[in-house]
Coordinates of C-alpha atoms in Angstrom, one line a residue:
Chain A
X1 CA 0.0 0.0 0.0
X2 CA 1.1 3.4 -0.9
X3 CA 1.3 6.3 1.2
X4 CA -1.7 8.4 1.0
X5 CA 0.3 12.0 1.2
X6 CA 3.4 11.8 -0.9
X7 CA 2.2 8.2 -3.3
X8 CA 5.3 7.3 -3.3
X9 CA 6.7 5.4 -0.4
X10 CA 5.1 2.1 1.1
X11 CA 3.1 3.1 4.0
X12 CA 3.6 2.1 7.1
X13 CA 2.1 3.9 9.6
X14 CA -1.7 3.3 10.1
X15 CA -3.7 5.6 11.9
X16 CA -7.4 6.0 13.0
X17 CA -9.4 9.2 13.3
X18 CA -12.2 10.5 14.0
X19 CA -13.3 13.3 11.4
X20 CA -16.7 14.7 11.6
X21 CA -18.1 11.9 13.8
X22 CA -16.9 9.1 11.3
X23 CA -13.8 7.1 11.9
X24 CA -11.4 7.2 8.9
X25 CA -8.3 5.1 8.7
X26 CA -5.3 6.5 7.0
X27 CA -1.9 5.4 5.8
X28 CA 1.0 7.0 5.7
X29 CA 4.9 6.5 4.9
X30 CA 7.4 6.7 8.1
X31 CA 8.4 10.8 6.9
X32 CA 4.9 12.0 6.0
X33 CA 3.9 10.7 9.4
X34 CA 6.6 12.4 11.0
X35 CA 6.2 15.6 9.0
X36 CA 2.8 15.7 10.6
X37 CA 3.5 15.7 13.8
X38 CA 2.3 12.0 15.2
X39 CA 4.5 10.8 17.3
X40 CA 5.5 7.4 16.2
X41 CA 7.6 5.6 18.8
X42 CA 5.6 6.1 22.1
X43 CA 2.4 4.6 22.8
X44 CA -0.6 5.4 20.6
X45 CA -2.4 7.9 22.7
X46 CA -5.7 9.0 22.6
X47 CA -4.8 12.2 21.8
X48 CA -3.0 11.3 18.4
X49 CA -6.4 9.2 17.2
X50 CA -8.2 12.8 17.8
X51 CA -5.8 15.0 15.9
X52 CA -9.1 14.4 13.3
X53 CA -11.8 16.3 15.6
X54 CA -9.5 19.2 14.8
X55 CA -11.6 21.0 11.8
X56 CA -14.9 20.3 13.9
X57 CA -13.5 22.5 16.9
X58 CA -13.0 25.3 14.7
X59 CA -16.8 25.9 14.1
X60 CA -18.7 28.2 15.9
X61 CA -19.8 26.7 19.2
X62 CA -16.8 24.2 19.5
X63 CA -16.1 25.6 22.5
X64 CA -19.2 24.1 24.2
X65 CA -18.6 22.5 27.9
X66 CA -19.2 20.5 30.2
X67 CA -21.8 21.9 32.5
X68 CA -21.2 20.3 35.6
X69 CA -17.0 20.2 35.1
X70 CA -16.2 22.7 32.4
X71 CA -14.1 20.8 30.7
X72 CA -14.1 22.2 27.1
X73 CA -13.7 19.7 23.8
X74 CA -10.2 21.3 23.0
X75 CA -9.2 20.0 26.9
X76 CA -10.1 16.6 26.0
X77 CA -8.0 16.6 22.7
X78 CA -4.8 17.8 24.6
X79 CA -4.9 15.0 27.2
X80 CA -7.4 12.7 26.0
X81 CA -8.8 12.4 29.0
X82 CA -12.2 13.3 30.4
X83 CA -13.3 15.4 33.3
X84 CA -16.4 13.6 35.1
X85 CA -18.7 11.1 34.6
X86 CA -21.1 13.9 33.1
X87 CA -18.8 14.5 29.6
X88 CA -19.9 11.0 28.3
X89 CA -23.4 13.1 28.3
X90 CA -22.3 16.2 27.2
X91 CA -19.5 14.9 24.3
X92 CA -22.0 11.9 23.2
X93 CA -21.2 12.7 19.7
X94 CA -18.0 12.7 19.1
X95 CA -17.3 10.1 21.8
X96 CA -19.7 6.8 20.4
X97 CA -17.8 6.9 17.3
X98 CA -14.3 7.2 19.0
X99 CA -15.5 4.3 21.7
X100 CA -16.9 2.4 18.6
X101 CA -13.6 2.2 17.1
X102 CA -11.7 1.8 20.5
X103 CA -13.9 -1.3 21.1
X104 CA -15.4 -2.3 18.5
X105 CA -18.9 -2.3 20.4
X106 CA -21.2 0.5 21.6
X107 CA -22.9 -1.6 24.6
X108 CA -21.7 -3.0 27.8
X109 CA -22.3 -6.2 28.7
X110 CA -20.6 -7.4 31.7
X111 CA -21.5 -6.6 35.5
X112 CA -23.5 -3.8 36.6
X113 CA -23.6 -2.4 40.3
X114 CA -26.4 -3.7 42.1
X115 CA -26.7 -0.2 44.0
X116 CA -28.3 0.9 40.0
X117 CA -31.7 0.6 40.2
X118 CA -33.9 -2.5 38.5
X119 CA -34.4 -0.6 35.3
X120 CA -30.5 0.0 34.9
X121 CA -29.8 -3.6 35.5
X122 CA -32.7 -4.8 33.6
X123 CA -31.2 -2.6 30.8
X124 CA -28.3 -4.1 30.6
X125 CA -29.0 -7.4 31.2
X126 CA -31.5 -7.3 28.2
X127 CA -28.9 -5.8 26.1
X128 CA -27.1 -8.6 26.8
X129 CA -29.4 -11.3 26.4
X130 CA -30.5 -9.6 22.8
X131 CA -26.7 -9.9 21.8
X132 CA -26.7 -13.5 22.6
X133 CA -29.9 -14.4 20.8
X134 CA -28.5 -12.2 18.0
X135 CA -25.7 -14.8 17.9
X136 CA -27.8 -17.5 18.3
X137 CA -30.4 -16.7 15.8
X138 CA -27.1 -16.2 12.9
X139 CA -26.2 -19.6 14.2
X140 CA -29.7 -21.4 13.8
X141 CA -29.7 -22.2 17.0
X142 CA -33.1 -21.7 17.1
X143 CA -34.3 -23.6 20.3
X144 CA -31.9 -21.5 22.4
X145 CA -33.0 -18.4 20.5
X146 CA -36.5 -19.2 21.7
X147 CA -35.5 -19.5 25.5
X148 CA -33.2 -16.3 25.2
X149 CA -36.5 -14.4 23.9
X150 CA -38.3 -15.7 26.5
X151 CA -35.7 -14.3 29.3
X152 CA -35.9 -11.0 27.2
X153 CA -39.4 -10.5 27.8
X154 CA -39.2 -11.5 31.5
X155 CA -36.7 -9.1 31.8
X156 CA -38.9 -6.3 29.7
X157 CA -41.5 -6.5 32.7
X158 CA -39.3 -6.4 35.5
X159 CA -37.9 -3.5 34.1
X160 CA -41.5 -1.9 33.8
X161 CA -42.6 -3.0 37.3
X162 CA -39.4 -1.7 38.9
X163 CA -39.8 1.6 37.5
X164 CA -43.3 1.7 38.5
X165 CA -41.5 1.2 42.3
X166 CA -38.8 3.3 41.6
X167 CA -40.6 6.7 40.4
Chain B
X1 CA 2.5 -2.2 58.4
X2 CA 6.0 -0.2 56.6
X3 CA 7.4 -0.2 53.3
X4 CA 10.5 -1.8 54.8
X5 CA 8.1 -4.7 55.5
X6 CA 7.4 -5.5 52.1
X7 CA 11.4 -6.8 51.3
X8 CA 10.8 -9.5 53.9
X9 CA 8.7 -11.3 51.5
X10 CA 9.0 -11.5 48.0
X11 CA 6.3 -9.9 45.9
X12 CA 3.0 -11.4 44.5
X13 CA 3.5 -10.7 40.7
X14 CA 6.7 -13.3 40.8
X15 CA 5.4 -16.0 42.4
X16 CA 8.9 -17.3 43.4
X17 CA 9.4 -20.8 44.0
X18 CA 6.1 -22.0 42.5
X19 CA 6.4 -24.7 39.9
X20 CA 4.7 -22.1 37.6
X21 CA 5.8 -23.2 34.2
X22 CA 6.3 -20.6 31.1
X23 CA 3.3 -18.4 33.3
X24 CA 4.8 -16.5 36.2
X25 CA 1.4 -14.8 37.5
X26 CA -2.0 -13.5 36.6
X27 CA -3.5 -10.2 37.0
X28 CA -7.0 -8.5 37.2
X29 CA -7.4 -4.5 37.5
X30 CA -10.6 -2.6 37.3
X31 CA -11.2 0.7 36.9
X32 CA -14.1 2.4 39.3
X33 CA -14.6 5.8 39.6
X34 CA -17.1 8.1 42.1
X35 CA -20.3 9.1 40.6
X36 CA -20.5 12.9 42.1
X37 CA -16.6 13.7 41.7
X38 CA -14.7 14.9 38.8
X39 CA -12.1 12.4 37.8
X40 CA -9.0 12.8 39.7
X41 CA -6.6 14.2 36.2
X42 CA -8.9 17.3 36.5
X43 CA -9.9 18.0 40.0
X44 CA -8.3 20.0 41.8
X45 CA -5.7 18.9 45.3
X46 CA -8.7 19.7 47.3
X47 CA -11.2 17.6 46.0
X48 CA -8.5 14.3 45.5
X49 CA -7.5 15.0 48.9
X50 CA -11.5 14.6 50.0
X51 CA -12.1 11.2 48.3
X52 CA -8.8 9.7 49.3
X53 CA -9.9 10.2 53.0
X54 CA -13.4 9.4 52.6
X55 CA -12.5 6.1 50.4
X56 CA -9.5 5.4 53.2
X57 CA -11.8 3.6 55.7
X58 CA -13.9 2.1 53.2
X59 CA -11.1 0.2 51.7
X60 CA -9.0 -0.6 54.6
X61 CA -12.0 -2.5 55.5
X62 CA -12.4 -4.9 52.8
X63 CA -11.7 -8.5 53.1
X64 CA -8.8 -9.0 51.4
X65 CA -7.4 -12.1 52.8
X66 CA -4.8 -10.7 55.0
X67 CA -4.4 -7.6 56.6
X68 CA -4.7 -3.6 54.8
X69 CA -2.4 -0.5 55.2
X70 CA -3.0 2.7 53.5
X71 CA -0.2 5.0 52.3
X72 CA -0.7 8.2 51.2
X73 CA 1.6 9.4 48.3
X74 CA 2.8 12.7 49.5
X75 CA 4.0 10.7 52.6
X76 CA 6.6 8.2 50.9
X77 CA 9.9 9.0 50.2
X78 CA 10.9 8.7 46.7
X79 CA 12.7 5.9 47.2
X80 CA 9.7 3.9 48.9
X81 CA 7.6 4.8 45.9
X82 CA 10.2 3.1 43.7
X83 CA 10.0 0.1 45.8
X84 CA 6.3 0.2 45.3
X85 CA 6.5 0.5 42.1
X86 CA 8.9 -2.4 41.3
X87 CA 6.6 -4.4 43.2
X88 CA 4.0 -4.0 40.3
X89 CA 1.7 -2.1 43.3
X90 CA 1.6 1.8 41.7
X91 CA 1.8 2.5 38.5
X92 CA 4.6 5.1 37.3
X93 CA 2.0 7.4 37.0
X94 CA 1.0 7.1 40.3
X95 CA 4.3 7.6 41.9
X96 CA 4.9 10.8 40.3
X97 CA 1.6 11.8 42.6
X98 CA 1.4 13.9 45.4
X99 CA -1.1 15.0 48.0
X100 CA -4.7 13.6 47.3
X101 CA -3.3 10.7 45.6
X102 CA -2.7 7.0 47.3
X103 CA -2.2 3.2 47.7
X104 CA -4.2 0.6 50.2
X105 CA -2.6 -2.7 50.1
X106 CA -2.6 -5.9 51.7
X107 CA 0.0 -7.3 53.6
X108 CA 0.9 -10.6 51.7
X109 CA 0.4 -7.9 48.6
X110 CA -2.1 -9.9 46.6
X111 CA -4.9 -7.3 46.6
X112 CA -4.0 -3.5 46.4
X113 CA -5.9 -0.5 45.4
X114 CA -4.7 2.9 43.9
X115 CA -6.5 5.9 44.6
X116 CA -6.6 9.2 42.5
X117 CA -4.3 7.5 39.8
X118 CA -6.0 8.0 36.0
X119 CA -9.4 6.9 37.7
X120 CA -10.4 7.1 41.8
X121 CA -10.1 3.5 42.1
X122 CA -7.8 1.2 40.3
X123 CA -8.4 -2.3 42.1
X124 CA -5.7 -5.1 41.3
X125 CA -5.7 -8.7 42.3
X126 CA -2.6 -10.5 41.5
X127 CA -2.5 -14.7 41.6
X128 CA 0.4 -17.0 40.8
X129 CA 0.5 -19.3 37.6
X130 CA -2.5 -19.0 35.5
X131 CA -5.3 -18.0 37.3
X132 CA -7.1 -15.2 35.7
X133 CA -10.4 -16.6 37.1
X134 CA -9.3 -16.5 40.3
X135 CA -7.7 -13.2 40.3
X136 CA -11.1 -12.2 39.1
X137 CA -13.6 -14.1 41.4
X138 CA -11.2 -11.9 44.5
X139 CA -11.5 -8.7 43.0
X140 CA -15.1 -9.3 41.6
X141 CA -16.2 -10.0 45.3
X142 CA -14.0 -6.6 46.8
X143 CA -15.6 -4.8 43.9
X144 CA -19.1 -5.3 45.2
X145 CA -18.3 -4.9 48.7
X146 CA -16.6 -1.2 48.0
X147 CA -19.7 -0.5 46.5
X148 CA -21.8 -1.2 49.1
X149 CA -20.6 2.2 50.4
X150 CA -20.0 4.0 47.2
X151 CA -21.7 5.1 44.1
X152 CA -20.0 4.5 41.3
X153 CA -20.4 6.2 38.0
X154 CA -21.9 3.9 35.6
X155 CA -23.6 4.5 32.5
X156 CA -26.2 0.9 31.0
X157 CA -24.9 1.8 27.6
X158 CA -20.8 2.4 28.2
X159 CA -20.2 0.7 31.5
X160 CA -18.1 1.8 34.1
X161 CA -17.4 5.3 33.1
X162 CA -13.6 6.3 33.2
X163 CA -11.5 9.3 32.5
X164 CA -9.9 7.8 29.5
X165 CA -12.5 6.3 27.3
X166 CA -10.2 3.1 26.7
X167 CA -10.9 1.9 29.4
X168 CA -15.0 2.3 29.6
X169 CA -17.1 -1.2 29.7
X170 CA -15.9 -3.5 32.2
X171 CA -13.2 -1.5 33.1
X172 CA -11.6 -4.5 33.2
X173 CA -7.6 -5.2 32.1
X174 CA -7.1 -8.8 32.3
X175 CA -2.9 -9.6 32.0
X176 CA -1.1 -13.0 32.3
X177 CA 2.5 -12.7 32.7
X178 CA 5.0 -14.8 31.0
X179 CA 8.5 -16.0 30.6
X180 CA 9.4 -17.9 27.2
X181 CA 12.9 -18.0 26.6
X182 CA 12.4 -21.1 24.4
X183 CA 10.7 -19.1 21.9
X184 CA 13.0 -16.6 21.9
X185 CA 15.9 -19.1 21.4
X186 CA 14.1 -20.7 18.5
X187 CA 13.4 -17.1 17.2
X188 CA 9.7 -17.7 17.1
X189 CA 8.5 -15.4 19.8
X190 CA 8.0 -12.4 17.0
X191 CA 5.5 -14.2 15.0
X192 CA 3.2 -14.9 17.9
X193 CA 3.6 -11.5 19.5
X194 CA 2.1 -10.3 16.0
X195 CA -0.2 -13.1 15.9
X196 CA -1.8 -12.2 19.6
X197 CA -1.4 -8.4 18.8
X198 CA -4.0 -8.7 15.3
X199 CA -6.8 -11.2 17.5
X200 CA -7.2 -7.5 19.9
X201 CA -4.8 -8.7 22.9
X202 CA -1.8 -6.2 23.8
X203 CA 1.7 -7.8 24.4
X204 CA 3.7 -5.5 26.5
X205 CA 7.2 -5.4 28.6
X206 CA 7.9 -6.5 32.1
X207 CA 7.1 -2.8 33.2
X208 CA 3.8 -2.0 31.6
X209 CA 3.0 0.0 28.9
X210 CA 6.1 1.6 26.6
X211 CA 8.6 -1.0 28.1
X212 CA 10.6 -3.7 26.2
X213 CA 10.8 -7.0 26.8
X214 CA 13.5 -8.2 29.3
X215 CA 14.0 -11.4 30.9
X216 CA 11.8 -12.9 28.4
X217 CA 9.4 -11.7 30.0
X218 CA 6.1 -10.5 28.4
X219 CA 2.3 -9.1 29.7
X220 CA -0.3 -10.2 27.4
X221 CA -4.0 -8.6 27.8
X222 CA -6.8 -7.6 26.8
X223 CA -7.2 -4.1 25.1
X224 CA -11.4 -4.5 24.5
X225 CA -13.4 -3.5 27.7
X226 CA -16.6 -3.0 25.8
X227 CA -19.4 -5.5 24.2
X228 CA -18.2 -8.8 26.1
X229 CA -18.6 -10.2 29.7
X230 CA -15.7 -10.0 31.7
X231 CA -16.0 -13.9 31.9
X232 CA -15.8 -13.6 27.8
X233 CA -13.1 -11.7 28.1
X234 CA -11.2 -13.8 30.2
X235 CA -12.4 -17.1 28.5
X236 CA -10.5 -15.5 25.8
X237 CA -7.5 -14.7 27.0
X238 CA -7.1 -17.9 29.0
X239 CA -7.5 -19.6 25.9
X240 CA -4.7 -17.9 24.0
X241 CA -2.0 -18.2 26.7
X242 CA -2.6 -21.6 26.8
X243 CA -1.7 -21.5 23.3
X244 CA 1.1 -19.6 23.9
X245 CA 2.5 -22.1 26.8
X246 CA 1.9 -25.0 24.3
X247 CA 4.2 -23.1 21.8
X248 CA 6.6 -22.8 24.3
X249 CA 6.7 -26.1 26.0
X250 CA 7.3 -27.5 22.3
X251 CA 10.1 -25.0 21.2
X252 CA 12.0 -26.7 24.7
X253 CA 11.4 -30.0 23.5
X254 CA 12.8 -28.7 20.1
X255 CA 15.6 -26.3 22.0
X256 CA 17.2 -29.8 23.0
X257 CA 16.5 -32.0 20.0
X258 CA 18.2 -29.7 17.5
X259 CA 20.2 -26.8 19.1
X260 CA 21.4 -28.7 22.8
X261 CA 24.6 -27.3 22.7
X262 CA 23.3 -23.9 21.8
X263 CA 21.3 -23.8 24.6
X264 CA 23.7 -25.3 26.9
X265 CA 26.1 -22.6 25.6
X266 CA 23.5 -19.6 26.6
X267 CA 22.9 -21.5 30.2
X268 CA 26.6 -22.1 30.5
X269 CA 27.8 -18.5 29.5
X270 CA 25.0 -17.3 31.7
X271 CA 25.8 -19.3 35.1
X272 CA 29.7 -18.1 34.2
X273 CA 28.8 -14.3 34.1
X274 CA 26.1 -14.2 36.9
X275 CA 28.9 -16.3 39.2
X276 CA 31.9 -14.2 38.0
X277 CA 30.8 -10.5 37.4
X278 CA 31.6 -8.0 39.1
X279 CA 29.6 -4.8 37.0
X280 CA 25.5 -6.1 36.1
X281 CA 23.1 -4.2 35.3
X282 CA 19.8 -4.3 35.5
X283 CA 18.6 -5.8 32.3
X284 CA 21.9 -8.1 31.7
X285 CA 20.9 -9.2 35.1
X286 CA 17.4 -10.4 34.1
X287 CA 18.1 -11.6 30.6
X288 CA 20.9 -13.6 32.5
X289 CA 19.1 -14.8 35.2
X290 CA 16.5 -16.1 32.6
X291 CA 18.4 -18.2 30.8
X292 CA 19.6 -19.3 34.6
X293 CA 15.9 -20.7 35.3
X294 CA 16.0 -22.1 31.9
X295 CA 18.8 -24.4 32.9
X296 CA 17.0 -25.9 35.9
X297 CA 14.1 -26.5 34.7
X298 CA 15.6 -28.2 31.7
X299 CA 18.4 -29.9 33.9
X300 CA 21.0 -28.4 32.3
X301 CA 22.4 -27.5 35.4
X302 CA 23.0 -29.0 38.8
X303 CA 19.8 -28.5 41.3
X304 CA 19.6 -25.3 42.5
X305 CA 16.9 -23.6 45.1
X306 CA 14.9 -21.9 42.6
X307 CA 13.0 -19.4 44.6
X308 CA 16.3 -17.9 45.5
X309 CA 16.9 -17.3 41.8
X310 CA 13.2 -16.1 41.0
X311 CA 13.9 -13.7 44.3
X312 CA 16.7 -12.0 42.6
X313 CA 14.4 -10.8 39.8
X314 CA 12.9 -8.2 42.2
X315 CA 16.2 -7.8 44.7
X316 CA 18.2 -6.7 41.5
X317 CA 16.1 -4.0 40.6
X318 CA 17.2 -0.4 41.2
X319 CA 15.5 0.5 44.5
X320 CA 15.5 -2.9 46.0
X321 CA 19.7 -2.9 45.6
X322 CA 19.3 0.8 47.5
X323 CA 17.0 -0.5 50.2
X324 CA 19.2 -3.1 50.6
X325 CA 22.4 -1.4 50.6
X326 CA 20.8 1.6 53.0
X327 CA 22.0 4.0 51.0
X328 CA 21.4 5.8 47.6
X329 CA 23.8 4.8 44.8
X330 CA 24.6 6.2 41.5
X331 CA 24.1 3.3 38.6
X332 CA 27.6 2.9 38.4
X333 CA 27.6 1.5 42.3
X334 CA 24.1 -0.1 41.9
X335 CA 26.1 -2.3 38.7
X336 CA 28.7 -3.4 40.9
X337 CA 26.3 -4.1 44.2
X338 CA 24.0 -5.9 42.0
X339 CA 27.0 -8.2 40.5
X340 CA 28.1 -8.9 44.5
X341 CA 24.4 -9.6 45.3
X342 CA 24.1 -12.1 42.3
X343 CA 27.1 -14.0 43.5
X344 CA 26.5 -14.5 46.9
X345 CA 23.1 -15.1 46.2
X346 CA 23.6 -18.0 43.8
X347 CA 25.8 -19.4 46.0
X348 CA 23.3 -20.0 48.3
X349 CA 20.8 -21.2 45.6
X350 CA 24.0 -23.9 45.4
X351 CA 23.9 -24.9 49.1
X352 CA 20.7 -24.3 49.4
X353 CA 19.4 -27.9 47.9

């Protein structure tokens, strides 16, 4: 594969951005790389993958933030880190598509704190479930599909009569 | 309990003396941080000095199998954090912390918990051989208990939310730590290291992150916290170390089948430097003292105590060498204490048997 910036030289750096809430892979040659500034012998950080949410801070309002830290977008591009809990809310959009590519999933699956109340749990114990009788349905599996559905919809009420409690 | 405490025994992450095969130890973190805080990178002093003292009490009261100290980073000399940090129980990160910023760990050093690193809470359970599953099950069951008292910030679409969105799901880093110095003789470790790096595991250094491999030592885990049960997840991983072991155990077989006098060249040359030298540093020490454990456990050489040997891994590095000494040395000293240390020290691996 040939570098996408000069066309001349094999690539062989391989990057991942985000650009306009897409995630767009490019390829580079060792000295285009370098010429842009990506440094290429410490860890891949964060903050390299989002040198792509650059032309969306420019636009007016870009410097939205957080309202319960303050942390502005341009703070999470320098350190790639986040400031509270809150910012997954307030940066939604440019965050799924980063975590998408990150993890190659948009949904947890694994345990959730029972302190969360039933309709959290339920939540994420039927996204679970649906993910598993996805997989079994694709592998005509369809007896265990039928059980999965089954726990689904058991789930679906207790969900419905713990928010009754809950509200 | 002290810091000084700790060099009486000999770390969890090494496992010394167990029969452990090409897997030295297994290691669960996760990542938990406080629902009404700000993560600890962007509060301010005030605030990380607030939840350090409120999460103090709540995890010096966990039950962790033996008993919890609490050490608060701007307390510890530099020299202490070091040792900490060799001891695989603060991150590098962490050590450069200050006020607001700590370390609760138990005394046999299996279970300890950073707070006000990256996240709040970074919980780590550490279990010799492989035993991911049991490393989990400990920390799985402290998790729960911690949160008894605490609310953490959790999200039913991402997870456990974290400051660094690599890490939001599970929160969950799942590593296995390794020595295969049969691969590396055959010259067949690279291929696998790519092979496990393109199925979404991370292969990493002795030290974490950033760091080469020395020793033959090598981390493998997982780099996905998101869209799979941590039982998955570790399913997984189990599943390709085992692979990995089964690589190695044949490329010993091999090792003395077709190149025996190659490898007892490298076990030979390696048991005349470590008993001869008198300048060793750090990484020749390792790399040597691998190929040292190689020769026991293929019989190359005569029995000798192996837990002595698997100690020196941890009493060669940098602030263990100071402690030891009781004084600070330059690394032209350390090189030459660490040679004198190595000497004596297989000497009594000799007798020891």
């Amino acid at each position: 594969m040939l570098c996408e910036s000069c066309h001349d030289k094999e690539a062989t750096v391989h990057l991942t951005q985000v650009v306009d809430g897409s995630v767009e892979k490019i390829h580079l040659c060792e000295e285009c790389a370098n010429k842009s500034g990506f440094d290429l012998h410490g860890p891949v950080s964060i903050s390299d993958i989002l040198v792509g949410m650059g032309g969306a801070l420019d636009q007016p309002g870009a410097e939205r933030s957080c309202p319960r830290c303050h942390l502005r977008r341009a703070d999470f591009k320098k350190t790639g880190r986040l400031g509270c809990p809150v910012c997954y809310e307030t940066f939604t959009a440019e965050l799924m598509p980063l975590v998408k590519a990150m993890h190659r999933s948009e949904q947890h699956m694994g345990k959730v704190p029972s302190r969360e109340d039933v309709r959290v749990r339920m939540s994420a114990e039927i996204a679970s479930l649906q993910k598993e009788l996805d997989d079994a349905v694709a592998a005509e599996n369809y007896e265990e599909a039928a059980k999965l559905r089954d726990r689904i919809q058991k789930a679906r009420s207790k969900a419905a009569e713990g928010g009754g409690k809950d509200s | 309990m002290t810091i000084d405490d700790l060099l009486q025994q000999s770390g969890s992450w090494l496992a010394p003396g167990t029969d452990h095969g090409p897997v030295i130890s297994s290691r669960i973190r996760l990542a938990r941080n406080l629902k009404d805080a700000a993560f600890p990178g962007w509060a301010g002093e005030e605030e990380c000095e607030r939840i350090w003292k409120e999460l103090q009490p709540v995890l010096l009261s966990v039950h962790a199998g033996s008993m919890l100290s609490a050490f608060g980073m701007a307390e510890l000399k530099e020299l202490d954090k070091q040792i900490l940090f060799e001891r695989h129980l603060i991150s590098r990160e962490q050590a450069e912390k200050g006020k607001g910023s700590g370390l609760v760990v138990a005394a046999d050093e299996s279970v300890s918990f950073m707070v006000n690193e990256e996240d709040h809470l970074r919980l780590q359970s550490i279990r010799p051989g492989l035993d991911i599953v049991g490393a989990w099950r400990m920390l799985d069951g402290i998790d729960t208990e911690i949160e008894k008292s605490v609310s953490y910030a959790f999200s039913p679409r991402l997870g456990y939310l974290t400051a660094c969105p690599s890490n939001v799901g599970t929160g969950m880093r799942a590593s296995v730590m390794l020595q295969v110095p049969g691969l590396v003789l055959m010259g067949e470790v690279n291929p696998i290291i790519k092979g496990v790096s393109k199925i979404g595991l991370a292969v990493r250094g002795l030290w974490g992150e950033g760091t080469e491999a020395v020793g033959n030592m090598f981390q493998i885990s997982n780099q996905i916290r998101l869209g799979e049960r941590e039982d998955q997840i570790i399913a997984s991983l189990e599943q390709i170390v085992l692979e990995v072991v089964e690589h190695e155990k044949n490329a010993r077989v091999r090792l003395m089948e077709k190149r025996e006098s190659l490898v007892r060249d490298h076990v030979g040359r390696a048991y005349g430097i470590l008993t001869n030298a008198h300048i060793l540093s750090s990484k020749e020490a390792l790399d040597l003292l691998s190929a040292l454990r190689l020769g026991i456990d293929l019989g190359i050489l005569k029995p000798m105590n192996g837990r002595v040997i698997d100690e020196l891994v941890l009493k060669t590095q940098p602030a263990h060498l100071q402690k030891m000494e009781g004084k600070a040395l330059k690394p032209k000293d350390r090189d030459k204490a660490r040679a004198s240390l190595v000497r004596s020290e297989i000497a009594r691996a000799a007798k020891s048997m």
